[in-house]
GROMACS .gro file of C-alpha atoms in nm:
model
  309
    1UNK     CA    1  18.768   9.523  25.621
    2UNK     CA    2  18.531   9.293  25.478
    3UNK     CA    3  18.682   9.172  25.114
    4UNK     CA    4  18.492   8.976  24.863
    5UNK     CA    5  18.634   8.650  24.925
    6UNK     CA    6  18.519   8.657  25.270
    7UNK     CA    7  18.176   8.690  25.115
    8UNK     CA    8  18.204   8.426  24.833
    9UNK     CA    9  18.333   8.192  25.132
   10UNK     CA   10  18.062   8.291  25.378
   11UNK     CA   11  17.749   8.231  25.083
   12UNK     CA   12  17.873   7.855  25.079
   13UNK     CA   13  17.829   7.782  25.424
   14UNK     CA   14  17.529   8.014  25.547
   15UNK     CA   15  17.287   7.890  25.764
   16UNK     CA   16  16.901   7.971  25.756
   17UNK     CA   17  16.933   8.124  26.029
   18UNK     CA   18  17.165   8.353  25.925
   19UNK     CA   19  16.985   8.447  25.641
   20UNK     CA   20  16.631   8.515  25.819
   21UNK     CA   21  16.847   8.731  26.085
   22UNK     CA   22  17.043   8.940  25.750
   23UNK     CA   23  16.674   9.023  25.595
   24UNK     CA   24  16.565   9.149  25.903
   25UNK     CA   25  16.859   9.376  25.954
   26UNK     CA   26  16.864   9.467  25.604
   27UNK     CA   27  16.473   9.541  25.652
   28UNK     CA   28  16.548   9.728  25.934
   29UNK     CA   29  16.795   9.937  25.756
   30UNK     CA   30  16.596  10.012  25.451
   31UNK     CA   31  16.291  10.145  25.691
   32UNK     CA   32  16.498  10.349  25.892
   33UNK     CA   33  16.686  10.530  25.595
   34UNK     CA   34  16.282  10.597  25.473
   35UNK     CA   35  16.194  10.710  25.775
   36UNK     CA   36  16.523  10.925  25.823
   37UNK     CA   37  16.519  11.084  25.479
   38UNK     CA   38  16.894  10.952  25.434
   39UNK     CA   39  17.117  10.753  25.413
   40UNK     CA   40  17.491  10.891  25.457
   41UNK     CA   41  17.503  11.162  25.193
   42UNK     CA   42  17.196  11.020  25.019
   43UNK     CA   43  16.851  11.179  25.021
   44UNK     CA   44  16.536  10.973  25.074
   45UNK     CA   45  16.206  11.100  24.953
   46UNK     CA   46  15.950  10.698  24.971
   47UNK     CA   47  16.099  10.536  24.726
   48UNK     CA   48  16.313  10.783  24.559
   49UNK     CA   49  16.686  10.792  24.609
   50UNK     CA   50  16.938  11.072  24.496
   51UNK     CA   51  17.283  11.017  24.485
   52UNK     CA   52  17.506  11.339  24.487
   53UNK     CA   53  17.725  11.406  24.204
   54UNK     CA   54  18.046  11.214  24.317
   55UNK     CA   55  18.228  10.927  24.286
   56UNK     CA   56  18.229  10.649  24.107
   57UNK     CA   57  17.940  10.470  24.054
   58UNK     CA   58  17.878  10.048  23.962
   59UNK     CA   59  17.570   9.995  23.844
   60UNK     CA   60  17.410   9.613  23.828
   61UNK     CA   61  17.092   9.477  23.611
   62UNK     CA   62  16.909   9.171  23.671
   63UNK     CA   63  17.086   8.890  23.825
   64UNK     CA   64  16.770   8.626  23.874
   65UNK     CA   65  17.008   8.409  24.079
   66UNK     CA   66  17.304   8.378  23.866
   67UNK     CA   67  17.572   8.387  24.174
   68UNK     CA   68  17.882   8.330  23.931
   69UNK     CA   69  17.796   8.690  23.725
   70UNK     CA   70  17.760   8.835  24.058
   71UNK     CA   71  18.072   8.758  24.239
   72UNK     CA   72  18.270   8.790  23.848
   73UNK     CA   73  18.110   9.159  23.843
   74UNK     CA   74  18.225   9.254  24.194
   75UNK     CA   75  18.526   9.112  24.117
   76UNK     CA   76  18.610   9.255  23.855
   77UNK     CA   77  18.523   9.644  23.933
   78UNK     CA   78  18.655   9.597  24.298
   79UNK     CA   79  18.337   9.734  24.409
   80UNK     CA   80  18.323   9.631  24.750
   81UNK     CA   81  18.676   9.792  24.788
   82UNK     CA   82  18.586  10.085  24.683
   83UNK     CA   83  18.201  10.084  24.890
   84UNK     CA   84  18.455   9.973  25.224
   85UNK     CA   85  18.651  10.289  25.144
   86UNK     CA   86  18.367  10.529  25.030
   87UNK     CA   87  18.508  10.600  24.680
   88UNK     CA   88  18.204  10.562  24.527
   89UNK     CA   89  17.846  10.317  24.528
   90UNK     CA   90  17.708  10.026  24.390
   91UNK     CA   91  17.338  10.057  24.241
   92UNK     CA   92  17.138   9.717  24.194
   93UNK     CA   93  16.843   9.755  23.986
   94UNK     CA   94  16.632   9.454  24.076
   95UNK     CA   95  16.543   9.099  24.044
   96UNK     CA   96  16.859   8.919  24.241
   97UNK     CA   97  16.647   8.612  24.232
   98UNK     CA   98  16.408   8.372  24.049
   99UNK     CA   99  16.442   8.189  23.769
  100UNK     CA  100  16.832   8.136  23.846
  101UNK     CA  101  16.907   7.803  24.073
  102UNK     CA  102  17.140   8.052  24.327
  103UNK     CA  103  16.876   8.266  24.387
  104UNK     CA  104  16.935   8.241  24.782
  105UNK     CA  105  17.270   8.273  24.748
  106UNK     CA  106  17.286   8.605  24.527
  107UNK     CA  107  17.024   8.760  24.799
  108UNK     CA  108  17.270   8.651  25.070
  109UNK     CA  109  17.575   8.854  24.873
  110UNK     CA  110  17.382   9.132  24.751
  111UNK     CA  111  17.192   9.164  25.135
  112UNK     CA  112  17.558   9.112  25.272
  113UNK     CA  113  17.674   9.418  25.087
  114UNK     CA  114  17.389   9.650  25.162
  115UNK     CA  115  17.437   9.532  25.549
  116UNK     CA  116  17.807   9.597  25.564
  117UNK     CA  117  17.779   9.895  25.333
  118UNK     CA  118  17.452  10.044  25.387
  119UNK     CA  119  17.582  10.426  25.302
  120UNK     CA  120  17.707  10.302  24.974
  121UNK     CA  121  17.462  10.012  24.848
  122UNK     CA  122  17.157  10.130  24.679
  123UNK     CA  123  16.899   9.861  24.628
  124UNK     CA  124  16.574   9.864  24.387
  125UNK     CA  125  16.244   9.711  24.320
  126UNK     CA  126  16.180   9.456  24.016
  127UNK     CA  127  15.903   9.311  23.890
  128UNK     CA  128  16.012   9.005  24.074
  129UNK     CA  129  15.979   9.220  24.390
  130UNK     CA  130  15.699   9.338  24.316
  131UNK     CA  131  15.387   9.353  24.512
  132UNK     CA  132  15.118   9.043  24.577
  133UNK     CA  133  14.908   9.146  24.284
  134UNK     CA  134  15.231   9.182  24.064
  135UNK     CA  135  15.330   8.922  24.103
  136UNK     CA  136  15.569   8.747  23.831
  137UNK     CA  137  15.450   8.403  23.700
  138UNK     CA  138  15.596   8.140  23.733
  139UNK     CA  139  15.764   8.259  24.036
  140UNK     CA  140  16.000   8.023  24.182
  141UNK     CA  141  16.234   8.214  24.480
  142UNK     CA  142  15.973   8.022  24.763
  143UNK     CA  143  16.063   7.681  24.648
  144UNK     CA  144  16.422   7.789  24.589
  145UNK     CA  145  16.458   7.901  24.960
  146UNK     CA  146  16.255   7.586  25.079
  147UNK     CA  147  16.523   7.389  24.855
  148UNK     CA  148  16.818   7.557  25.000
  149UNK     CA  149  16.710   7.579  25.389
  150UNK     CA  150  16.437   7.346  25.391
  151UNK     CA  151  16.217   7.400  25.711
  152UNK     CA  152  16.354   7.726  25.758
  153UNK     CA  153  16.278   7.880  25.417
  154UNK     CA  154  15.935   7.925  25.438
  155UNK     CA  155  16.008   8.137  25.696
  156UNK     CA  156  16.303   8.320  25.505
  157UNK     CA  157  16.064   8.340  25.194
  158UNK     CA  158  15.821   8.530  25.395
  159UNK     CA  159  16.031   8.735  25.540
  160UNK     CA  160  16.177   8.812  25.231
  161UNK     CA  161  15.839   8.954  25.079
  162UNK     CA  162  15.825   9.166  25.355
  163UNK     CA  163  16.158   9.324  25.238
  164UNK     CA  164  16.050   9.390  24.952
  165UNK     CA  165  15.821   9.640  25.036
  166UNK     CA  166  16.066   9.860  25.193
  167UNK     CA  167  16.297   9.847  24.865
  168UNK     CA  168  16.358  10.145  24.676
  169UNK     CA  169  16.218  10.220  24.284
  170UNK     CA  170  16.372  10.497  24.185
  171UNK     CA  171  16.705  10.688  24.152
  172UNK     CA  172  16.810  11.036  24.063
  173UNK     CA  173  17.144  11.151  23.985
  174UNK     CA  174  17.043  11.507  23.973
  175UNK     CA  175  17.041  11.671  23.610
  176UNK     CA  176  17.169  11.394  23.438
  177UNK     CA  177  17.032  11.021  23.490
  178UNK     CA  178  16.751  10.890  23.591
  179UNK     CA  179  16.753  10.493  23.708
  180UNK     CA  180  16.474  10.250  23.786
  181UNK     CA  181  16.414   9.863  23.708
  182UNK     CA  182  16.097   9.856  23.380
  183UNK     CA  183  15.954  10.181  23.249
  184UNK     CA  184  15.883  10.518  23.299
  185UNK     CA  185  15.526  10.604  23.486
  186UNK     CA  186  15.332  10.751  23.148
  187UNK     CA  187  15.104  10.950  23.351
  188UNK     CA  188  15.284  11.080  23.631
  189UNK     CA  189  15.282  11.470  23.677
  190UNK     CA  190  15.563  11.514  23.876
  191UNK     CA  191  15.864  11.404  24.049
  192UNK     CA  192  15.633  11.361  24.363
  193UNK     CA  193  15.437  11.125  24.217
  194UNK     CA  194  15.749  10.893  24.104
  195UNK     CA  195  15.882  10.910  24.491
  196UNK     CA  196  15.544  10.797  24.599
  197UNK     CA  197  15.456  10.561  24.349
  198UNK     CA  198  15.469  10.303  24.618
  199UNK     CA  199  15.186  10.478  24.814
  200UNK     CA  200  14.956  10.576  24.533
  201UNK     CA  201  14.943  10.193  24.431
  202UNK     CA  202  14.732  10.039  24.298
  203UNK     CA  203  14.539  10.324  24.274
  204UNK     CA  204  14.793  10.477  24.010
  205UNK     CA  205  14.965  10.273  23.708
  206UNK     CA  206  15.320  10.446  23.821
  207UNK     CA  207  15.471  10.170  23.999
  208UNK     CA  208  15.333   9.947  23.767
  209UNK     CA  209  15.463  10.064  23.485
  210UNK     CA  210  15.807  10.122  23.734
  211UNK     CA  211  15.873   9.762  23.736
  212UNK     CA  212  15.698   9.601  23.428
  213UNK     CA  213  15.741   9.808  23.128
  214UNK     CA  214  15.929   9.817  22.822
  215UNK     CA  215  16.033  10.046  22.548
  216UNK     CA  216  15.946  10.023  22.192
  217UNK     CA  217  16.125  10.191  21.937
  218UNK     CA  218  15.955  10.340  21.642
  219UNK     CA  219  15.635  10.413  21.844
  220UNK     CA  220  15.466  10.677  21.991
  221UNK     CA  221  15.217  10.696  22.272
  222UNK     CA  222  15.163  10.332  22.568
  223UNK     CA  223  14.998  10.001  22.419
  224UNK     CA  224  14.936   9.737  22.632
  225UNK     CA  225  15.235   9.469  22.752
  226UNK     CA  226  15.271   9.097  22.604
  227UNK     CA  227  15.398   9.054  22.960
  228UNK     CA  228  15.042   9.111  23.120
  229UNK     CA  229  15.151   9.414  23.352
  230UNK     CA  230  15.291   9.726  23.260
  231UNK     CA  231  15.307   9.942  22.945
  232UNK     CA  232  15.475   9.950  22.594
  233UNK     CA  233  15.590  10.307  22.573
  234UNK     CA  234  15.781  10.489  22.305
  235UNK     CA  235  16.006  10.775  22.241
  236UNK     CA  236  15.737  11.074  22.321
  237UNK     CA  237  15.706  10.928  22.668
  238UNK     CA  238  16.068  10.879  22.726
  239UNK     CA  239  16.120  11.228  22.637
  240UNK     CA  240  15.867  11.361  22.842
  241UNK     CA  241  15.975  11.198  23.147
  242UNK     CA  242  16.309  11.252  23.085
  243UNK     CA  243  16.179  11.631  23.105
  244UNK     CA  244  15.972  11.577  23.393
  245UNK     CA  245  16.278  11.485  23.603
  246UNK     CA  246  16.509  11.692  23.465
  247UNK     CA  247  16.781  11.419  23.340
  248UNK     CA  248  16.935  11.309  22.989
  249UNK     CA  249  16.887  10.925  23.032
  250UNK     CA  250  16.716  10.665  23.145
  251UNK     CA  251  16.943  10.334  23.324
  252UNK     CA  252  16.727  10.055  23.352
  253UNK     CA  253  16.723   9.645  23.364
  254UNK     CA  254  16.451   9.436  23.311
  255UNK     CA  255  16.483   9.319  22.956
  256UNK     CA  256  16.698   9.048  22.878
  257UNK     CA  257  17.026   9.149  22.634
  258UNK     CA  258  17.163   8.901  22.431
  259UNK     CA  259  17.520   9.098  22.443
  260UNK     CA  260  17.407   9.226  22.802
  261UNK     CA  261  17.290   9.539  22.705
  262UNK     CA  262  17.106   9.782  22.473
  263UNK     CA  263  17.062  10.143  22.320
  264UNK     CA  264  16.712  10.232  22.265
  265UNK     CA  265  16.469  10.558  22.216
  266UNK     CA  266  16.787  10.725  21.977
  267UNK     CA  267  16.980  10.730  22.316
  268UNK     CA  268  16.778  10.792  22.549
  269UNK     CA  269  16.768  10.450  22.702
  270UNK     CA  270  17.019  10.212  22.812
  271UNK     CA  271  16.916   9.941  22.936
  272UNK     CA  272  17.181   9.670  23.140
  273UNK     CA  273  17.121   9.281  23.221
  274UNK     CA  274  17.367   9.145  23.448
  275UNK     CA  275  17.334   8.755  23.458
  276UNK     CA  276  17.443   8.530  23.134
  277UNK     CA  277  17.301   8.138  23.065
  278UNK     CA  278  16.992   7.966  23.072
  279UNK     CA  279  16.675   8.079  23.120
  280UNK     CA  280  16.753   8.459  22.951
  281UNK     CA  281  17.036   8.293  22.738
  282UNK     CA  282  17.213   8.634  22.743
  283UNK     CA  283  17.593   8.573  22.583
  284UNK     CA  284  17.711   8.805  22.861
  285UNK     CA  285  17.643   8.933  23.162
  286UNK     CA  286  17.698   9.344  23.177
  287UNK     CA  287  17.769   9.630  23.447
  288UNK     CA  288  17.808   9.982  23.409
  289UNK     CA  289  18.055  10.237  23.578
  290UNK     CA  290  17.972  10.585  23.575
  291UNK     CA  291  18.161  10.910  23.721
  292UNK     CA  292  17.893  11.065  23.885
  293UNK     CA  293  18.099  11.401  23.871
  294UNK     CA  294  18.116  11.401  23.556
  295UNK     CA  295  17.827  11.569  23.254
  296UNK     CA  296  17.544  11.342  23.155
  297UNK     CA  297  17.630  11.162  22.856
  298UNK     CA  298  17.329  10.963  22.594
  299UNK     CA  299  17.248  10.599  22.622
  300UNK     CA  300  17.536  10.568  22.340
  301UNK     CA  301  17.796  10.755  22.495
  302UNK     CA  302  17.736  10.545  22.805
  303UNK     CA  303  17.790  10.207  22.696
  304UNK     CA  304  18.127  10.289  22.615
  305UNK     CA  305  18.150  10.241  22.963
  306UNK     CA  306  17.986   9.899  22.999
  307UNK     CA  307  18.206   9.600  23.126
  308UNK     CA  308  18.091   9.230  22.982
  309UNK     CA  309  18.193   8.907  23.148
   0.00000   0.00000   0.00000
């Protein structure tokens, strides 16, 4: 049994060479489950994931590096206990790194888990995974690797780009939540075209749109992003997606929370940041725990559930 402290102790001492051989395996891993179709009991269509309905499940926001709100989050809901003994999953939704000084070492923890866990460690896509021409600016995780394993972390870095491309951007919990990192895809048709977002870009907006955008409350219709990629979106598209998939809400990261998350699109949104201090200045860092047996509940009903540290 691997337990968390053996993790907090290993991300101190790690070597680059350790790292470049975990993002490999964890590469490896994430191809073969696409290739397979599954994962354990998960299904694998591309880049869509569904989880059946059981268990308990721990669901993460952005970290951007901040290693302390990691290791106080797993912590706290005993996750990797309960991943070790198959009681239930963990779901990150993106952006471990940049911006954060620990960047390397959150990768190294969150890679660590998907690696020892892979069955019950669900990993996303975020805009600061994204693609070459999505790329967020400024982006800092090269110089942050080259920092931390000097030589080495060029190497690591590029690696690391390469795993991104075999990371998930999408989750279904069938019939009642739907999870991703930004925004709903405004255009797509189907639940195909979410799956395959990944392979219709850039010649579709969806993934786009799956990593960069925001809601807006109080409007209707897209409008373009102050962030330079992705979409504004209101409550029509929400809704529409929502009924595209077949769900009730919509779990997603992305937007920094000052009280680490918030309710939007009259409950149909939730959305969860998980890392606290300077840049985002976020007063806490949040995670959510959902019974995935259990009926869909709205965005408000859900953050009853929401932890803080």
């Amino acid at each position: 049994m691997t337990s968390l402290d053996d993790l907090a102790q290993k991300v101190n001492s790690m070597t680059g060479e350790e790292m470049f051989t975990l993002v490999r395996k964890v590469e490896s891993i994430l191809r073969n489950e696409r290739c397979l179709g599954k994962q354990g009991d998960l299904e694998i269509a591309q880049g869509l994931v569904r989880i059946p309905s059981s268990g308990d499940l721990i669901v993460v926001g952005d970290l951007h590096g901040d290693l302390d709100s990691l290791i106080g989050i797993l912590s706290n809901s005993h996750a990797v206990e309960m991943a070790d003994e198959g009681r239930g999953r963990i779901l990150f939704l993106g952006d471990y790194g940049d911006r954060g000084e620990k960047s390397p070492e959150a990768y190294f923890v969150v890679l660590s888990l998907k690696s020892l866990f892979p069955a019950s460690v669900i990993l996303l896509r975020g805009n600061h995974e994204g693609p070459r021409d999505l790329q967020a600016s400024p982006y800092d995780l090269p110089y942050q690797f080259r920092g931390r394993f000097h030589d080495l972390g060029r190497q690591i870095s590029s690696e690391i780009e390469g795993l991104f491309e075999t990371l998930h951007h999408a989750v279904i919990l069938d019939e009642k939540y739907l999870f991703l990192h930004g925004g709903v895809p405004s255009l797509a048709q189907s639940l195909d075209e979410i799956a395959q977002a990944n392979l219709t870009h850039p010649g579709t907006t969806h993934l786009e749109e799956i990593l960069w955008s925001d809601p807006v409350d109080g409007m209707e219709g897209t409008a373009p992003s102050p962030r330079g990629a992705g979409r504004l979106f209101g409550e029509d598209v929400t809704g529409r997606v929502l009924n595209l998939t077949n769900v009730k809400t919509l779990i997603r990261g992305h937007e920094p929370c000052h009280d680490g998350f918030f309710v939007s699109h009259r409950g149909m949104i939730l959305t969860i940041f998980s890392r606290k201090g300077p840049p985002y200045n976020n007063r806490h860092a949040a995670y959510l725990r959902i019974d995935a047996s259990h009926p869909p509940v709205s965005a408000d009903k859900l953050s009853r559930f929401m932890s803080l540290l």
